[in-house]
Amino acid sequence: MNNLRFQVVGEAFKKKPLHVNVPAQSPASYFGCKVFTREKMRLYLPADVYDQMMDVMLGGSRLDRTVADAVAQGMKQWATEQGVTHYTHWFQPLTEGTAEKHDAFIEFDGNGGVVEEFSGKLLVQQEPDASSFPSGGIRSTFEARGYSAWDPTSPVFIIDDTLCIPTVFISFSGESLDYKAPLLKALHAINVAATDVCHYFDPAVKKVTSNLGWEQEYFLVDEGLYAARPDLLLTGRTLMGHDSAKNQQMDDHYFGSIPERVAAFMKELEIVALELGIPCKTRHNEVAPNQFELAPIFEETNLAVDHNMLLMSVMRRVARKHGFRVLLHEKPFAGVNGSGKHNNWSLSTDNGVLLHAPGKTPQQNLRFAVFIVETLMAVYRHNGLLKASIMSASNALRLGGNEAPPAIISAFLGKPLSQLLDRIESAGNDELLVMAGKQGLKLDIPEIPELLIDNTDRNRTSPFAFTGNRFEFRAVGAEANCACAMIALNTAVAEALVRFKERVDARIAADDWHSDATLRAIIEVLRDDIKACRNIRFDGNSYTDQWAREAAQRGLDTETSCPRIFERYLDESSITMFETMGVMTRKELIARNEVKWETYTKRVQIEARVLGDLSMNHIIPVATRYQAQLLNNVKDMAAIFSMDKAGMLSARNIMLIEEIAQRTATIEQQVRELIEARKRANVIDDQRERAIAYHDMVASRLDDIRYQIDKLELIVDDSCWPLPKYRELLFIR
Ligand code: ADP
Ligand code: MG
């Protein structure tokens, strides 16, 4: 049998779990050993330099050049002791992955030899020749150069022999060309806005931090099977493949025991991640076969984003060592769950208060209500934008499916919290005054966290759900850079808090702060906002068509076309928000959308090409060969038996011959139309128009072709079928 599929399936069956050397020490002893942590800074930096670095890292003060030189010296010393020879500025361009260009520490010494050099200058700024990263035209119209600049708030780390320095990536004229630069600005905006609002309740608050705890879902596929599926290899998902008879119906994979070979992979992944300071905590099977999840303990958002990007690349490397490929695509297989990356998000103060958690005193509960309601206001006002922030060609395939949040953003609060907001909303003025009387807001909120942390009261269909002391933004895609969602969310909430404060302040005299009048003003504005954002609240089942209709009536964004959803970034309300919060300019937003549209087009284009090729040179030839076998059989029957008997005996084969003829002809016709549609779209100059054409005319045809192929898979002899089937991809360990 000269069929690659059978070779690789055989190999996959034979695979044994790899042995993993688990360090004898406890994780605490190797956690962060590859990171230039604060502890190491204390060891390797002079005391005054260390103090100044702490001011930069924790207090947000500017980095002095002489300090940078001293830090570079300390870093180099530590790194070379670990066998490091190279360094790289590590950044997050708009391509979704990370980028790095490695340079050796060596410099000429002036005497024909070399010395190991690493100065503050090299640490702080670089000019990578990165002209092929997408910039949406910013660099061609201004300056060809892009700069990477050190982000001292995220610690440097070692991968193999290279010191990796987290950096922002900006153009010569200062425009952001990456995710980190606007993220840092958004985190600054939320810090300022939230700290101001906290001062109504606690003047001692100095800083508010945005927290992110992501949960990374992924699939594992045997490397051999992966290599035999050109669609997986080139597009990250299967463009064809009939459902396996058994998939996730039995719910037997979710939280089931982890297969040995996978467990070995997970163990090694966790060791490597812990060494890099990623605080991995949870691992389990997910709903679909071969689907898993890894979640760390939540961290400050900028660091959490870096850690997620790092983890995704570490996963890819470690998986290959174990003979797996990791699939981060949001919908690698039709008919089973896709993969998301829940973003658990909250705000906390420097004195340890979680602002989205209910407190013990009436004052604390009023503050809690303010942060909940203003978060809802942000999500309501910018629901279309938030959807745009999590949208991509691949995530679009997951959203709106039966297992994933719909392509409509709404917020789930749960019963106790909904009742609380309803009470504030329906209270008359007099009642409000009593509620906001001398003792502050008299709200008896009965143990909300305990109630919600109990899974039974969770709504898993909501794209944005309150879960006791945080919100869980579930619509984020598995392969996305979380920064994209975090930029939009933090900026929107910052704007809501600023507007909230403006309205409260307008109601009180300057010397009235911390008085009853302030409390009264707060609760009045709160009541207005609860009314204003009522439409974003939805506790029902978000997967139903009825909800889609109701959401449209409520005025929520129900657009489902990915390239049209991107337009929400260019709404005046979005541009104003990003500009006034100091996060992104109109020019940057326009440029970034060009990149989004272009990326969308390219991904659909590649899928269309791959499907066209596979149809013509894998599927049709194989189906035709099988058809020829059937034809021979029918002819042989006619040679041996009487006409009548042969006709009877061959009836089934004749039907199959006809079906194959029809389906292959249909596929051929559809592929021709697909090529035509691509040609028509390709001549469109405008990125937005082209992406829309690709969505409406190209992407929409892929499923029709797939339908025919999947039907052929069911009738063609299994031993001829060239591509590993779903039952093999999803069940072989
Ligand atoms: P589940 O799957 O039940 O939603 P997990 O335990 O898998 O929960 O993941 C929850 C994630 O939320 C973890 O990363 C956890 O650290 C994070 N998390 C918990 N509390 C907060 C919080 N207040 N703010 C942000 N993230 C949080
Ligand atoms: Mg979760």
CSV table of N, CA and C in Angstrom, one decimal, residues 500-580:
chain,number,residue,atom,x,y,z
A,500,PHE,N,-17.7,59.1,34.3
A,500,PHE,CA,-18.4,58.9,35.6
A,500,PHE,C,-17.9,60.0,36.5
A,501,LYS,N,-16.6,60.2,36.6
A,501,LYS,CA,-16.1,61.2,37.6
A,501,LYS,C,-16.5,62.6,37.2
A,502,GLU,N,-16.5,62.9,35.9
A,502,GLU,CA,-16.9,64.2,35.5
A,502,GLU,C,-18.3,64.5,35.9
A,503,ARG,N,-19.2,63.6,35.8
A,503,ARG,CA,-20.6,63.8,36.2
A,503,ARG,C,-20.8,63.9,37.7
A,504,VAL,N,-20.0,63.1,38.4
A,504,VAL,CA,-20.1,63.2,39.9
A,504,VAL,C,-19.6,64.5,40.3
A,505,ASP,N,-18.4,64.9,39.8
A,505,ASP,CA,-17.8,66.1,40.2
A,505,ASP,C,-18.7,67.4,39.9
A,506,ALA,N,-19.4,67.3,38.8
A,506,ALA,CA,-20.3,68.4,38.4
A,506,ALA,C,-21.4,68.6,39.4
A,507,ARG,N,-21.7,67.6,40.2
A,507,ARG,CA,-22.8,67.7,41.2
A,507,ARG,C,-22.3,68.1,42.6
A,508,ILE,N,-21.0,68.1,42.8
A,508,ILE,CA,-20.6,68.5,44.1
A,508,ILE,C,-19.6,69.6,44.1
A,509,ALA,N,-19.6,70.4,45.2
A,509,ALA,CA,-18.7,71.5,45.4
A,509,ALA,C,-17.3,70.9,45.6
A,510,ALA,N,-16.3,71.7,45.3
A,510,ALA,CA,-14.9,71.3,45.4
A,510,ALA,C,-14.6,70.8,46.8
A,511,ASP,N,-15.1,71.5,47.8
A,511,ASP,CA,-14.7,71.1,49.2
A,511,ASP,C,-15.7,70.1,49.8
A,512,ASP,N,-16.5,69.5,48.9
A,512,ASP,CA,-17.5,68.6,49.4
A,512,ASP,C,-17.1,67.1,49.4
A,513,TRP,N,-15.8,66.9,49.0
A,513,TRP,CA,-15.4,65.5,48.8
A,513,TRP,C,-15.5,64.7,50.1
A,514,HIS,N,-15.7,63.4,50.0
A,514,HIS,CA,-15.8,62.5,51.2
A,514,HIS,C,-17.0,62.9,52.1
A,515,SER,N,-18.0,63.6,51.5
A,515,SER,CA,-19.1,63.9,52.4
A,515,SER,C,-20.3,63.1,51.9
A,516,ASP,N,-21.4,63.3,52.6
A,516,ASP,CA,-22.7,62.7,52.2
A,516,ASP,C,-23.1,63.1,50.8
A,517,ALA,N,-22.8,64.4,50.5
A,517,ALA,CA,-23.2,64.9,49.2
A,517,ALA,C,-22.5,64.1,48.1
A,518,THR,N,-21.3,63.8,48.3
A,518,THR,CA,-20.5,63.0,47.3
A,518,THR,C,-21.2,61.7,47.1
A,519,LEU,N,-21.5,61.0,48.2
A,519,LEU,CA,-22.1,59.7,48.1
A,519,LEU,C,-23.4,59.8,47.4
A,520,ARG,N,-24.1,60.8,47.7
A,520,ARG,CA,-25.4,61.0,47.0
A,520,ARG,C,-25.2,61.2,45.5
A,521,ALA,N,-24.2,62.0,45.1
A,521,ALA,CA,-23.9,62.3,43.7
A,521,ALA,C,-23.5,60.9,43.0
A,522,ILE,N,-22.7,60.2,43.8
A,522,ILE,CA,-22.2,58.9,43.2
A,522,ILE,C,-23.4,58.0,42.9
A,523,ILE,N,-24.3,57.9,43.8
A,523,ILE,CA,-25.3,56.9,43.6
A,523,ILE,C,-26.3,57.4,42.6
A,524,GLU,N,-26.5,58.7,42.5
A,524,GLU,CA,-27.4,59.2,41.4
A,524,GLU,C,-26.8,58.9,40.0
A,525,VAL,N,-25.6,59.2,39.9
A,525,VAL,CA,-24.9,58.9,38.6
A,525,VAL,C,-25.0,57.4,38.3
A,526,LEU,N,-24.7,56.7,39.3
A,526,LEU,CA,-24.8,55.2,39.2
A,526,LEU,C,-26.1,54.8,38.7
A,527,ARG,N,-27.2,55.3,39.3
A,527,ARG,CA,-28.5,54.9,38.9
A,527,ARG,C,-28.8,55.3,37.4
A,528,ASP,N,-28.3,56.5,37.0
A,528,ASP,CA,-28.5,56.8,35.6
A,528,ASP,C,-27.8,55.8,34.7
A,529,ASP,N,-26.6,55.4,35.1
A,529,ASP,CA,-25.8,54.5,34.2
A,529,ASP,C,-26.4,53.1,34.2
A,530,ILE,N,-26.9,52.7,35.4
A,530,ILE,CA,-27.6,51.3,35.4
A,530,ILE,C,-28.7,51.3,34.3
A,531,LYS,N,-29.4,52.4,34.3
A,531,LYS,CA,-30.5,52.5,33.3
A,531,LYS,C,-30.0,52.5,31.9
A,532,ALA,N,-28.9,53.4,31.7
A,532,ALA,CA,-28.4,53.6,30.4
A,532,ALA,C,-27.9,52.3,29.8
A,533,CYS,N,-27.2,51.4,30.6
A,533,CYS,CA,-26.6,50.2,30.0
A,533,CYS,C,-27.3,49.0,30.2
A,534,ARG,N,-28.6,49.1,30.5
A,534,ARG,CA,-29.4,47.9,30.8
A,534,ARG,C,-29.4,46.9,29.6
A,535,ASN,N,-29.3,47.4,28.4
A,535,ASN,CA,-29.4,46.5,27.2
A,535,ASN,C,-28.2,45.6,27.1
A,536,ILE,N,-27.1,45.9,27.8
A,536,ILE,CA,-26.0,45.0,27.6
A,536,ILE,C,-26.1,43.7,28.5
A,537,ARG,N,-27.0,43.8,29.5
A,537,ARG,CA,-27.1,42.7,30.4
A,537,ARG,C,-28.0,41.6,29.9
A,538,PHE,N,-27.4,40.4,29.9
A,538,PHE,CA,-28.2,39.3,29.4
A,538,PHE,C,-27.8,38.0,30.1
A,539,ASP,N,-28.7,37.5,30.9
A,539,ASP,CA,-28.3,36.3,31.7
A,539,ASP,C,-28.8,35.0,31.1
A,540,GLY,N,-29.5,35.1,30.0
A,540,GLY,CA,-30.1,33.9,29.4
A,540,GLY,C,-29.1,33.1,28.5
A,541,ASN,N,-29.6,32.2,27.7
A,541,ASN,CA,-28.7,31.4,26.9
A,541,ASN,C,-28.3,32.2,25.6
A,542,SER,N,-27.1,32.5,25.5
A,542,SER,CA,-26.6,33.3,24.4
A,542,SER,C,-26.5,32.5,23.1
A,543,TYR,N,-26.7,31.2,23.1
A,543,TYR,CA,-26.5,30.5,21.9
A,543,TYR,C,-27.8,30.4,21.0
A,544,THR,N,-28.9,31.0,21.5
A,544,THR,CA,-30.1,30.8,20.8
A,544,THR,C,-30.3,31.9,19.7
A,545,ASP,N,-31.1,31.5,18.7
A,545,ASP,CA,-31.5,32.5,17.6
A,545,ASP,C,-32.3,33.6,18.2
A,546,GLN,N,-33.1,33.2,19.2
A,546,GLN,CA,-34.0,34.2,19.8
A,546,GLN,C,-33.2,35.3,20.4
A,547,TRP,N,-32.1,35.0,21.0
A,547,TRP,CA,-31.2,36.0,21.6
A,547,TRP,C,-30.7,36.9,20.5
A,548,ALA,N,-30.3,36.3,19.3
A,548,ALA,CA,-29.8,37.1,18.2
A,548,ALA,C,-30.8,38.2,17.8
A,549,ARG,N,-32.1,37.7,17.8
A,549,ARG,CA,-33.1,38.7,17.4
A,549,ARG,C,-33.3,39.7,18.4
A,550,GLU,N,-33.3,39.3,19.7
A,550,GLU,CA,-33.6,40.3,20.8
A,550,GLU,C,-32.4,41.3,20.8
A,551,ALA,N,-31.2,40.8,20.7
A,551,ALA,CA,-30.0,41.6,20.7
A,551,ALA,C,-30.1,42.7,19.7
A,552,ALA,N,-30.6,42.4,18.5
A,552,ALA,CA,-30.8,43.3,17.4
A,552,ALA,C,-31.8,44.4,17.8
A,553,GLN,N,-32.9,43.9,18.4
A,553,GLN,CA,-33.9,44.9,18.9
A,553,GLN,C,-33.3,45.8,20.0
A,554,ARG,N,-32.4,45.3,20.8
A,554,ARG,CA,-31.8,46.1,21.8
A,554,ARG,C,-30.8,47.1,21.3
A,555,GLY,N,-30.5,47.0,20.0
A,555,GLY,CA,-29.5,47.9,19.4
A,555,GLY,C,-28.0,47.4,19.6
A,556,LEU,N,-27.8,46.2,20.0
A,556,LEU,CA,-26.5,45.7,20.1
A,556,LEU,C,-25.9,45.3,18.7
A,557,ASP,N,-24.6,45.3,18.6
A,557,ASP,CA,-24.0,45.0,17.3
A,557,ASP,C,-24.2,43.5,17.0
A,558,THR,N,-24.9,43.2,15.9
A,558,THR,CA,-25.1,41.8,15.6
A,558,THR,C,-24.4,41.4,14.2
A,559,GLU,N,-23.5,42.3,13.8
A,559,GLU,CA,-22.8,42.0,12.5
A,559,GLU,C,-22.0,40.7,12.6
A,560,THR,N,-22.0,39.9,11.6
A,560,THR,CA,-21.3,38.6,11.7
A,560,THR,C,-20.1,38.6,10.7
A,561,SER,N,-20.1,39.5,9.8
A,561,SER,CA,-19.0,39.4,8.8
A,561,SER,C,-17.7,40.1,9.4
A,562,CYS,N,-16.7,39.2,9.4
A,562,CYS,CA,-15.4,39.6,10.1
A,562,CYS,C,-14.9,41.0,9.5
A,563,PRO,N,-14.7,41.2,8.2
A,563,PRO,CA,-14.1,42.4,7.8
A,563,PRO,C,-15.0,43.6,8.1
A,564,ARG,N,-16.3,43.4,8.1
A,564,ARG,CA,-17.2,44.6,8.5
A,564,ARG,C,-17.1,44.8,10.0
A,565,ILE,N,-16.9,43.8,10.8
A,565,ILE,CA,-16.8,44.0,12.2
A,565,ILE,C,-15.6,44.9,12.5
A,566,PHE,N,-14.5,44.7,11.7
A,566,PHE,CA,-13.3,45.6,11.9
A,566,PHE,C,-13.6,47.1,11.8
A,567,GLU,N,-14.6,47.4,11.0
A,567,GLU,CA,-15.0,48.8,10.8
A,567,GLU,C,-15.3,49.5,12.2
A,568,ARG,N,-15.6,48.8,13.2
A,568,ARG,CA,-16.0,49.4,14.5
A,568,ARG,C,-14.8,50.2,15.0
A,569,TYR,N,-13.6,49.8,14.6
A,569,TYR,CA,-12.4,50.5,15.1
A,569,TYR,C,-12.4,51.9,14.6
A,570,LEU,N,-13.1,52.2,13.5
A,570,LEU,CA,-13.0,53.5,12.9
A,570,LEU,C,-14.3,54.3,13.1
A,571,ASP,N,-15.2,53.8,13.9
A,571,ASP,CA,-16.3,54.6,14.4
A,571,ASP,C,-15.8,55.8,15.1
A,572,GLU,N,-16.5,56.9,14.9
A,572,GLU,CA,-16.1,58.2,15.6
A,572,GLU,C,-16.0,57.9,17.1
A,573,SER,N,-16.9,57.2,17.7
A,573,SER,CA,-16.9,56.9,19.1
A,573,SER,C,-15.6,56.2,19.5
A,574,SER,N,-15.2,55.3,18.7
A,574,SER,CA,-14.0,54.5,19.0
A,574,SER,C,-12.7,55.4,18.9
A,575,ILE,N,-12.7,56.2,17.8
A,575,ILE,CA,-11.5,57.0,17.6
A,575,ILE,C,-11.4,58.1,18.7
A,576,THR,N,-12.5,58.7,19.0
A,576,THR,CA,-12.5,59.6,20.1
A,576,THR,C,-12.0,59.0,21.4
A,577,MET,N,-12.6,57.8,21.7
A,577,MET,CA,-12.2,57.1,22.9
A,577,MET,C,-10.6,56.9,22.9
A,578,PHE,N,-10.1,56.3,21.9
A,578,PHE,CA,-8.7,56.0,21.9
A,578,PHE,C,-7.8,57.3,21.9
A,579,GLU,N,-8.3,58.3,21.2
A,579,GLU,CA,-7.5,59.6,21.2
A,579,GLU,C,-7.6,60.3,22.6
A,580,THR,N,-8.8,60.4,23.2
A,580,THR,CA,-8.8,61.1,24.4
A,580,THR,C,-8.1,60.4,25.6
